[in-house]
Short mmCIF file of C-alpha atoms and ligand atoms in Angstrom, two decimals:
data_model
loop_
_atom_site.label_atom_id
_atom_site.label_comp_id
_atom_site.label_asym_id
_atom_site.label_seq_id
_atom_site.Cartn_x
_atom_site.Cartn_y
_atom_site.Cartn_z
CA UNK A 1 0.00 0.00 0.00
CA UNK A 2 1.48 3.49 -1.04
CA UNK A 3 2.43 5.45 2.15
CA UNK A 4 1.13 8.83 0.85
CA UNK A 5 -2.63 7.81 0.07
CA UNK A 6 -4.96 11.03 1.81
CA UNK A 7 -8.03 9.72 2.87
CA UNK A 8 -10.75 12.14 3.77
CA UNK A 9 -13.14 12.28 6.19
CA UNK A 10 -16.69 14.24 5.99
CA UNK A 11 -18.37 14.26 9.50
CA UNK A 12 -20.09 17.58 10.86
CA UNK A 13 -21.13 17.88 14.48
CA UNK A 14 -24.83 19.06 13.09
CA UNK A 15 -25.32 15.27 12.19
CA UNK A 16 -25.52 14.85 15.71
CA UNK A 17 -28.68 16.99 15.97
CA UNK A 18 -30.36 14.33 13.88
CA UNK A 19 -33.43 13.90 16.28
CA UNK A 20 -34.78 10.33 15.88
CA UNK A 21 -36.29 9.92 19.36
CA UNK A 22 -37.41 7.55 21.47
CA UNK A 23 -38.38 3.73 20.35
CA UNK A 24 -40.58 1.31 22.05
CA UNK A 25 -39.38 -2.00 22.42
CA UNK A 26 -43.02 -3.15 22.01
CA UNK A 27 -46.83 -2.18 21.05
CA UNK A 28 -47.84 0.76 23.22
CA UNK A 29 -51.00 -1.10 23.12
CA UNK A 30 -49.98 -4.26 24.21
CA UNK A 31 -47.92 -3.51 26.58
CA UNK A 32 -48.38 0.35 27.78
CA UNK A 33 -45.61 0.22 30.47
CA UNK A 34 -42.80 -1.06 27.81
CA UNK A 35 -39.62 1.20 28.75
CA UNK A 36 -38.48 3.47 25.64
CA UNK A 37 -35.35 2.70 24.44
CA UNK A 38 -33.01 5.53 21.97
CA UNK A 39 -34.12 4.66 18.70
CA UNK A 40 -31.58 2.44 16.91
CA UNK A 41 -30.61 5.14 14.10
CA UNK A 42 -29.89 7.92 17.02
CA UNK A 43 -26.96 9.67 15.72
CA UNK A 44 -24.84 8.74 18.95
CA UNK A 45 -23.84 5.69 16.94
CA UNK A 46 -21.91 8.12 14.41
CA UNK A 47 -20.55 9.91 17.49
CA UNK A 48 -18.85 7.05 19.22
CA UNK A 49 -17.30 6.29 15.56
CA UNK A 50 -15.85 9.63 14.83
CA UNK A 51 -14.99 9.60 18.59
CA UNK A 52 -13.50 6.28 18.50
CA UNK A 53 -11.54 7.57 15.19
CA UNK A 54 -10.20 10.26 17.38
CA UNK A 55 -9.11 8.17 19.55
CA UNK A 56 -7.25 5.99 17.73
CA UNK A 57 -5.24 8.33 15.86
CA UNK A 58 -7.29 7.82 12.66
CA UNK A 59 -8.96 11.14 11.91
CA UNK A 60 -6.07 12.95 12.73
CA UNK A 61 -4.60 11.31 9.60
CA UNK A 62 -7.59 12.42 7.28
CA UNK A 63 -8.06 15.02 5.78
CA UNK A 64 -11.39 17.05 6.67
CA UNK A 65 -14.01 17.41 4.36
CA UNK A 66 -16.39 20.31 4.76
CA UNK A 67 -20.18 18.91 3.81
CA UNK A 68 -22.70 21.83 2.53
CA UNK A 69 -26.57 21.45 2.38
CA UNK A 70 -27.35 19.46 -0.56
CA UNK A 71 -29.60 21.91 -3.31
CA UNK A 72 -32.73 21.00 -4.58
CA UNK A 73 -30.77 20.85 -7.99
CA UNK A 74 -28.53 18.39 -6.42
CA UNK A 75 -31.74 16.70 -4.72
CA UNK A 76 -33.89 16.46 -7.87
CA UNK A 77 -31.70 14.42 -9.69
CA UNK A 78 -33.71 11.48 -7.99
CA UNK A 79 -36.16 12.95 -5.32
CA UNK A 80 -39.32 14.66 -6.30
CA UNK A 81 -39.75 18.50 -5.63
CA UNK A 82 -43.31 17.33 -3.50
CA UNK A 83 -40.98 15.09 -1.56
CA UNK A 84 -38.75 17.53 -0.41
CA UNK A 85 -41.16 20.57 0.49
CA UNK A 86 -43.22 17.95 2.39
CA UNK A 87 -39.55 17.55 4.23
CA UNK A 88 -39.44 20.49 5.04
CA UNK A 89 -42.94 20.46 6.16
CA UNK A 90 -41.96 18.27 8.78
CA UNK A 91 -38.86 19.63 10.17
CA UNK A 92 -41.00 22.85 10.89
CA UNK A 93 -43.30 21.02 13.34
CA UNK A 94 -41.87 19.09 16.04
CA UNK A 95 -40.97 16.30 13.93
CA UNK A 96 -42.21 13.71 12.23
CA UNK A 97 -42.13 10.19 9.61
CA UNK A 98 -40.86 11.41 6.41
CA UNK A 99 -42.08 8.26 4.99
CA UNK A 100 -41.99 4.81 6.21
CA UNK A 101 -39.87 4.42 9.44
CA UNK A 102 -37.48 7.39 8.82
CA UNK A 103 -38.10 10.02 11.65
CA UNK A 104 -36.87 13.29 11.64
CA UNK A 105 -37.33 16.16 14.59
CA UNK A 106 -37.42 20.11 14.14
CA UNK A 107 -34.99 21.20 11.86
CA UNK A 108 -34.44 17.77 10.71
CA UNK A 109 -34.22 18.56 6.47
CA UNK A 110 -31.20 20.51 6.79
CA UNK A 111 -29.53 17.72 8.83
CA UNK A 112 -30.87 15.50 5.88
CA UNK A 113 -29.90 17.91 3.85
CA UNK A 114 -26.05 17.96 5.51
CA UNK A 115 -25.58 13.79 5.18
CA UNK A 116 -26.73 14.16 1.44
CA UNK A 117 -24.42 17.28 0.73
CA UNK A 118 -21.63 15.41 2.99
CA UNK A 119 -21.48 12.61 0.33
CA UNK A 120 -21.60 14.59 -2.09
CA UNK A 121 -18.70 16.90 -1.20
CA UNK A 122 -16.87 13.19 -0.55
CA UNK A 123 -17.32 12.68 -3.91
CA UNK A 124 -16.12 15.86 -5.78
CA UNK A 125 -13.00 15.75 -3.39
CA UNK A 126 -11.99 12.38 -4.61
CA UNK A 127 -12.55 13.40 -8.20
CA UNK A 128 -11.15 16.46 -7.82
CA UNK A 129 -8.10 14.95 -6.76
CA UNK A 130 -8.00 16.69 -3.52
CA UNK A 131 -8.01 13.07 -1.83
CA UNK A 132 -7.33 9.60 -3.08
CA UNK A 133 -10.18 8.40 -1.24
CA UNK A 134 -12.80 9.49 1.69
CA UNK A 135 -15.17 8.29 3.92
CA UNK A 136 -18.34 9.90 4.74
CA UNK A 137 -19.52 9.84 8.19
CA UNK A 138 -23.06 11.14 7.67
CA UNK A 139 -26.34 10.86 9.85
CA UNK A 140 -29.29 10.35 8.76
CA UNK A 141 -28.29 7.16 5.93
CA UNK A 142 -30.16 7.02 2.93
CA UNK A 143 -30.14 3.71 0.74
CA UNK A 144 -33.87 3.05 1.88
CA UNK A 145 -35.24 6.73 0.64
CA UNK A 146 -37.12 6.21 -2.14
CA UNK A 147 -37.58 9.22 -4.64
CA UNK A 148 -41.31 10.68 -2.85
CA UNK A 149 -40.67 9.01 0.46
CA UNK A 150 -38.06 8.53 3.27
CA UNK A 151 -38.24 4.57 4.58
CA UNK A 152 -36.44 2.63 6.88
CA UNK A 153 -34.77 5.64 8.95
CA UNK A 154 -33.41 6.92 5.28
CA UNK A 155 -34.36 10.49 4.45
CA UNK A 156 -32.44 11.47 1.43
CA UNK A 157 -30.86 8.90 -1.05
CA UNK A 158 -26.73 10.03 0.10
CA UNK A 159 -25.39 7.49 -2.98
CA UNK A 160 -27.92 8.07 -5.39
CA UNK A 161 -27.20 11.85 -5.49
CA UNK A 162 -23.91 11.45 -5.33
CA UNK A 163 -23.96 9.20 -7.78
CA UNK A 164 -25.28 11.44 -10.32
CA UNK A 165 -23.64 14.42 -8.80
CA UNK A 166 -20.40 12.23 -9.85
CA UNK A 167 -21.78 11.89 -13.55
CA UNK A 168 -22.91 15.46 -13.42
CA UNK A 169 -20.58 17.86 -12.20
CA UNK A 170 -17.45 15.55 -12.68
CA UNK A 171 -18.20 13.49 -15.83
CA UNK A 172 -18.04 10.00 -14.65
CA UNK A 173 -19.72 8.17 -16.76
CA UNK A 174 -19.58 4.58 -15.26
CA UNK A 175 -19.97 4.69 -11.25
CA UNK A 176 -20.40 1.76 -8.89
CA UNK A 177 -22.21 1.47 -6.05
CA UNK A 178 -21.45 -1.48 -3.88
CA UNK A 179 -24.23 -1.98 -0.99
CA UNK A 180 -22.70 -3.93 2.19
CA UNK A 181 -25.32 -2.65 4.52
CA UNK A 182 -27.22 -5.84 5.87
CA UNK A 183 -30.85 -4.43 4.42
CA UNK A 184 -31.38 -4.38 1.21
CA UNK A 185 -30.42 -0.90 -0.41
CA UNK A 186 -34.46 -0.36 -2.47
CA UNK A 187 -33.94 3.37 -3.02
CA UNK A 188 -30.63 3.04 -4.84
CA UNK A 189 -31.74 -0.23 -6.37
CA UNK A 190 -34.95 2.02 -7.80
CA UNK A 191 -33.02 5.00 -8.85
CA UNK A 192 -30.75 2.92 -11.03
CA UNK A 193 -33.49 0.02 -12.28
CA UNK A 194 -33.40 1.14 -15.94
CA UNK A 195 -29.74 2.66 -15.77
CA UNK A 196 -26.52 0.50 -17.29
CA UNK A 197 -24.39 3.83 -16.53
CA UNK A 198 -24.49 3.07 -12.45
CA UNK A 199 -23.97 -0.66 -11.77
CA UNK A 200 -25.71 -1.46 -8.35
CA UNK A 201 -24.31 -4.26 -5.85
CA UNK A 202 -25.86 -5.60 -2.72
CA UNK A 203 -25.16 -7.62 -0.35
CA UNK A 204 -27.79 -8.35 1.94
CA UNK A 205 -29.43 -10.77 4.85
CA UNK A 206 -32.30 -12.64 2.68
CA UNK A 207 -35.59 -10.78 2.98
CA UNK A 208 -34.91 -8.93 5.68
CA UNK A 209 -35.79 -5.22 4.86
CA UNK A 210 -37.38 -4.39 3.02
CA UNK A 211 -39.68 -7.20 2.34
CA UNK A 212 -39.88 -8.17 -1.02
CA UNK A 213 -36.73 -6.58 -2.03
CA UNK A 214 -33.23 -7.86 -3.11
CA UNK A 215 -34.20 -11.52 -4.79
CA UNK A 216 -31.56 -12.30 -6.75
CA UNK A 217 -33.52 -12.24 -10.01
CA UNK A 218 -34.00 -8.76 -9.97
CA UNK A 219 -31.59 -7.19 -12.22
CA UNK A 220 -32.68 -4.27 -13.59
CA UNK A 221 -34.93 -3.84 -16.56
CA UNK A 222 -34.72 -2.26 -20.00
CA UNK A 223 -31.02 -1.25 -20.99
CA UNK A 224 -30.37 -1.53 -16.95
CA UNK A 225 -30.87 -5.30 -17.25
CA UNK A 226 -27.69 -6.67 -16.01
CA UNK A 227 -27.07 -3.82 -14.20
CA UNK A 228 -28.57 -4.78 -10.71
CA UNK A 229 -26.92 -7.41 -8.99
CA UNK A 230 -28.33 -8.58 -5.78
CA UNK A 231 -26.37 -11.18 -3.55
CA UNK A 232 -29.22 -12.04 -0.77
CA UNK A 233 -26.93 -13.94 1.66
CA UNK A 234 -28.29 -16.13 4.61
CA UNK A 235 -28.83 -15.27 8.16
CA UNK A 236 -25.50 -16.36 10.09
CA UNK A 237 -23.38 -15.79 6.65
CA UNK A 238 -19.99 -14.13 8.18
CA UNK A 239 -16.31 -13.21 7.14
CA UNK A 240 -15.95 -16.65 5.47
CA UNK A 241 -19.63 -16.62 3.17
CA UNK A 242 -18.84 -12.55 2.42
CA UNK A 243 -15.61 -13.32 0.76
CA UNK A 244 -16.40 -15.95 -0.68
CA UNK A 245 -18.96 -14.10 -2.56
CA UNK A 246 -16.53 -10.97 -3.07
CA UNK A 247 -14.42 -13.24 -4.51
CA UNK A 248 -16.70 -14.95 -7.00
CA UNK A 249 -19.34 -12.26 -7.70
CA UNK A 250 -18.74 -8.86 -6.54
CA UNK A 251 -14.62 -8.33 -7.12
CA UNK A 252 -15.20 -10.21 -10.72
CA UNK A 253 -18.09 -8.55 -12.10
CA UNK A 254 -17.11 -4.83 -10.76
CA UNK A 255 -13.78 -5.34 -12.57
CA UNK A 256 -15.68 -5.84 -15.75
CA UNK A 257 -17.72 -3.12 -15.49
CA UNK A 258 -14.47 -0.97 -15.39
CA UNK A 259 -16.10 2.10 -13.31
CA UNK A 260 -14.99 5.44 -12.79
CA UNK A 261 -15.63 5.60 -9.21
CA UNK A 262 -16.36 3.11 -6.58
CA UNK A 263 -19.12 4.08 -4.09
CA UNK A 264 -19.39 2.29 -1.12
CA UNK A 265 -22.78 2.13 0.76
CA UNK A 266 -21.55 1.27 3.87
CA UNK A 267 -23.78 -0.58 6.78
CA UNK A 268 -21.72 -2.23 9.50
CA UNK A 269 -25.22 -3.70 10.45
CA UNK A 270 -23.81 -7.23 9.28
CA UNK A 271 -21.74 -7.10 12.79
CA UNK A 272 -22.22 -10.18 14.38
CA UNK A 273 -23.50 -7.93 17.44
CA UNK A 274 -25.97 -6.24 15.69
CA UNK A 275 -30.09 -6.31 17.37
CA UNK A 276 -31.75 -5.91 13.79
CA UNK A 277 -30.23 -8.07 11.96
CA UNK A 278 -28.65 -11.62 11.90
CA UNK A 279 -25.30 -11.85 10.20
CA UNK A 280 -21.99 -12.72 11.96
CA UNK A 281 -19.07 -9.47 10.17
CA UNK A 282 -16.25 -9.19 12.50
CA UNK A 283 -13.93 -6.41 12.14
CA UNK A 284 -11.78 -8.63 9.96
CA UNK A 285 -14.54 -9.22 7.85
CA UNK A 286 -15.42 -5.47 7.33
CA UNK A 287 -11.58 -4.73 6.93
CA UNK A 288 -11.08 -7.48 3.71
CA UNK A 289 -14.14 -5.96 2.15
CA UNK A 290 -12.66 -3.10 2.09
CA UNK A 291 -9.29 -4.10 1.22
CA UNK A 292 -11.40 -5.60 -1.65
CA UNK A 293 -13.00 -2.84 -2.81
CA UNK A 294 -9.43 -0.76 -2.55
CA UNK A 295 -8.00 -3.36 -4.88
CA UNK A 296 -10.91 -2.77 -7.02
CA UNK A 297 -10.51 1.05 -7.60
CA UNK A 298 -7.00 0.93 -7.54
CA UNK A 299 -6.93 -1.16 -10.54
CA UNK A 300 -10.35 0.35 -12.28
CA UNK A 301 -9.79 4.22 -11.57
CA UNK A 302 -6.82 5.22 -10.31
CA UNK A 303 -8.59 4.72 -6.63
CA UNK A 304 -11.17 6.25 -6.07
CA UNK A 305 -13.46 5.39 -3.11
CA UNK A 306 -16.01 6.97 -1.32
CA UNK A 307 -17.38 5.04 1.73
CA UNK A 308 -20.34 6.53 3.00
CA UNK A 309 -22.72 5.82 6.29
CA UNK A 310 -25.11 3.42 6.15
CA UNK A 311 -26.70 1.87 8.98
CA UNK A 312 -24.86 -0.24 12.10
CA UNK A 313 -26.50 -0.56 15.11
CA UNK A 314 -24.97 -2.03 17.79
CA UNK A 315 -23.60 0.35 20.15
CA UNK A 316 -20.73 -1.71 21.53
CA UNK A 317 -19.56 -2.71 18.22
CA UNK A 318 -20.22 -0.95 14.94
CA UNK A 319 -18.60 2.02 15.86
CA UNK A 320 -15.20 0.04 15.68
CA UNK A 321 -16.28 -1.60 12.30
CA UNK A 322 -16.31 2.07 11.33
CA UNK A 323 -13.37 2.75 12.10
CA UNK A 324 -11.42 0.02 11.01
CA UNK A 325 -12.69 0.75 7.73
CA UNK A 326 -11.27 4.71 8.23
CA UNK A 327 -8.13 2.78 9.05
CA UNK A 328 -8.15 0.32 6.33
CA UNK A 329 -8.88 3.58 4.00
CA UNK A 330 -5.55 5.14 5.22
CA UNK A 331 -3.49 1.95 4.59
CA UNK A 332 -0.65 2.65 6.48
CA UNK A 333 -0.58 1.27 9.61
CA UNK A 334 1.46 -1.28 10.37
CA UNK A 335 -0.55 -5.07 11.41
CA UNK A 336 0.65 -4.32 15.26
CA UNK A 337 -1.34 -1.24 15.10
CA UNK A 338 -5.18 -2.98 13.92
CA UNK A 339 -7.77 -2.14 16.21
CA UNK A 340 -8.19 -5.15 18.14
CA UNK A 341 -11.43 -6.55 17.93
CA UNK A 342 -13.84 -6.00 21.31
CA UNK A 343 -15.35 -9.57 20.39
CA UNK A 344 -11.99 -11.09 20.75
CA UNK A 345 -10.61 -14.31 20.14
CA UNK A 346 -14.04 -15.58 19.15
CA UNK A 347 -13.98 -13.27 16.35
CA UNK A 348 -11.50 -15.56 14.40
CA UNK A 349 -12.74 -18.72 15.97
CA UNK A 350 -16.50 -18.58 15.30
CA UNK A 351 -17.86 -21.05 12.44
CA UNK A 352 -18.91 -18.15 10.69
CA UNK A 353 -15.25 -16.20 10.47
CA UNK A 354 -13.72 -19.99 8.64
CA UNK A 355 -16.24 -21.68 7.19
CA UNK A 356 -18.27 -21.35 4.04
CA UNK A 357 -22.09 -22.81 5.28
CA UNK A 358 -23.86 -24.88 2.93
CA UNK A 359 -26.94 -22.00 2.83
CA UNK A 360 -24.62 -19.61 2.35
CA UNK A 361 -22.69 -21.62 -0.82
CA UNK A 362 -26.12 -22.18 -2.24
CA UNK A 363 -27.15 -18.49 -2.34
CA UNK A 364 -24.12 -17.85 -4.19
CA UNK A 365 -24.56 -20.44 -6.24
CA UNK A 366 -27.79 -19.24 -7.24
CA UNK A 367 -26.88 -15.49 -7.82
CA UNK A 368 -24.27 -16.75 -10.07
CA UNK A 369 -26.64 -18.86 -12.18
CA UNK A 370 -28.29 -15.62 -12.57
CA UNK A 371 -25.57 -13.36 -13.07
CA UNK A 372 -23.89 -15.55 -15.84
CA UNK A 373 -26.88 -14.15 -18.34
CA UNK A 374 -24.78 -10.66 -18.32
CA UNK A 375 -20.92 -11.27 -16.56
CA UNK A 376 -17.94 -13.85 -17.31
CA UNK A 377 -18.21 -14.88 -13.68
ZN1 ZN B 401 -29.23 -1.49 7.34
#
C-alpha cells in the first residue's frame, strides 16, 4: 500500500442533531408500560465512531471534508420537488415520519440535507483529486429513501445523489455502487433500475428489509438489465460466506464493469453484534471488504473510493467496524497497530469467520446462475 494515500473524512457535528427519538421495544398497546429505548438510528452511533476515530489516531490522519446542504438541484436528480417541500414540512413542526420508518425532529431537512451534501462533497473531493479516497460519516443514511418518500430511517438517497452528482458535475460516466449494509439498499436499487451507466451491488441478509426486495432475479430492466446485482446472503453468513462471494461475484463482475468511481454504501449492520439483523461481520470481515474494494478502484480508476454511512447498530460494536474501515482507507498502519477486535478471540474462531455454510454456498450459487446471463463470472 502506497504510504502517501490522503483519505478524507466528511463528519459535521450538526449530524448529531439528527433527532430520531425515542423507540418502544413493544406495542404501546400491548404492553403500555414497555420502557423506551433511543431509537436504533440515534446519531450517537456516528458519534462514538468519529470519537472512536479520534481516539485511535485515525482522523487525525484524514483530511477534513467540509459537507454543505445538498440543493434542490442536487436533490432532484432522484427525489421529487413534493418530496422535499413535504420535508421540510416536517422539520418545521416538532418532527415527524418522512415516509416509512425514517423520523426526523425540528430542523431535521437541513440535517438530511447535511448527510446528502456530505457525500456529495466526498465525492467531488476524490474526483477532484484533492483526496485519493474518503469516507463519509453522515447521519441520517439514505439507501432506503425512495424518490417521494423517506423509509427505513433513510431520508435522502446520500449514494444516489452522489452518484449522479459524480456523472454530473465531474463526468463520470460509469460509477459503482457497492451496498454492504445488511438491508437491502431499495432506493438506490430504484433509482438505477433502468440505468446500465451506475452498476448497483448488494449484499444483503435474505428478505430482511425491506420485504420483497433484493431476490436475486431482480436485475434491472430495460437497458439496466444486467445492471442490478443482488447477492441475498443467509442469516448467520460471516467473514468466510462474504468473501467468498466478493471473490466470485462482486470483485469479478465490478472489474468488468471498469467504473470510474467506486461508491461504497456502507452498513456495518452485518456485525455479528448487531439487534436488527442476523449476520456474523467481524472487524476482519469489514476490513477485507474493504481491502477488496481498494483493490478494485485501484486497478479500475486510479482509486477512487467513497465510503459513506449506512446503517450499524450495535452500540458496543459498529462504531469500531467504522473505524477500522477509516483505518483500512488510510493503509498505512502497520498489522501491530489494527484495532483489536472487542469480540476477541471468538472473532476468528466462530464457524462463521472460517467456514463457508452450505446455505450460504447455495445463495451464491444461485446469484451466479443468474448473473452468468450478463458477466464472465
Ligand atoms: Zn441497514
Amino acid at each position: 500500500m502506497p504510504q502517501d494515500r490522503l483519505v478524507g473524512l466528511v463528519f459535521d457535528d450538526r449530524y448529531l442533531t439528527h433527532n430520531t427519538g425515542l423507540n418502544l421495544i413493544a406495542d404501546r398497546g400491548l404492553y403500555p408500560f414497555a420502557e423506551p429505548v433511543a431509537h436504533p438510528s440515534s446519531p450517537a452511533l456516528v458519534g462514538r465512531a468519529k470519537h472512536l476515530m479520534d481516539l485511535f489516531g485515525i482522523a487525525e490522519r484524514m483530511r477534513r471534508i467540509e459537507a454543505d446542504l445538498a440543493s434542490d438541484v442536487q436533490l432532484t436528480v432522484y427525489h421529487t420537488p413534493e418530496y422535499l417541500a413535504r420535508v421540510s414540512e416536517i422539520a418545521r413542526t416538532d418532527g415527524g415520519d418522512t415516509g416509512s420508518g425514517a423520523p426526523i425532529g425540528r430542523g431535521g431537512d437541513r440535517v438530511a440535507r447535511l448527510a446528502a451534501g456530505g457525500t456529495i462533497a466526498a465525492v467531488s473531493a476524490v474526483l477532484a483529486g484533492d483526496v485519493d479516497a474518503a469516507y463519509a460519516l453522515v447521519r441520517p443514511p439514505g439507501h432506503h429513501a425512495m424518490a417521494d418518500e423517506g423509509m427505513g430511517f433513510c431520508v435522502f438517497n446520500n449514494a444516489v445523489v452522489a452518484a449522479r452528482h459524480a456523472q454530473r458535475a465531474h463526468g463520470a460516466e460509469r460509477v459503482l455502487i457497492l451496498d454492504w449494509d445488511v438491508h437491502h439498499g431499495n432506493g438506490t436499487q430504484a433509482a438505477f433500475w433502468a440505468d446500465p451507466s451506475v452498476l448497483f451491488i448488494s449484499l444483503h441478509q435474505d428478505d430482511l428489509y425491506p420485504s420483497g426486495w433484493g431476490s436475486a432475479d431482480q436485475v434491472g430492466i430495460g437497458e439496466g438489465e444486467g445492471f442490478t446485482v443482488n447477492v441475498p446472503l443467509p442469516a448467520g453468513t460471516g467473514n468466510r460466506g462474504y468473501a467468498e462471494a466478493f471473490a466470485t461475484i462482486v470483485v469479478p463482475i465490478a472489474r468488468q464493469f471498469d467504473p470510474d468511481l467506486v461508491i461504497v454504501s456502507a452498513g456495518q449492520d452485518a456485525s455479528v453484534f448487531d439487534p436488527l439483523a442476523r449476520m456474523s461481520l467481524t472487524l476482519a470481515g469489514y476490513r477485507a471488504m474493504t481491502e477488496m474494494m481498494m483493490a478494485v478502484a485501484a486497478e479500475c480508476c486510479a482509486g477512487r473510493l467513497v465510503i459513506t454511512q449506512e446503517g450499524g447498530y450495535a452500540p458496543q460494536y459498529a462504531p469500531y467496524c467504522s473505524a477500522t474501515i477509516a483505518q483500512t482507507l488510510i493503509g498505512r498502519i502497520s498489522d501491530s497497530e489494527w484495532i483489536a477486535d472487542p469480540y476477541g478471540e471468538r472473532a476468528e474462531t466462530q464457524p462463521a469467520s472460517v467456514e463457508l455454510g452450505l446455505d450460504a454456498a447455495e445463495s451464491i450459487e444461485r446469484v451466479l446462475a443468474v448473473q452468468q446471463r450478463y458477466w464472465a463470472i
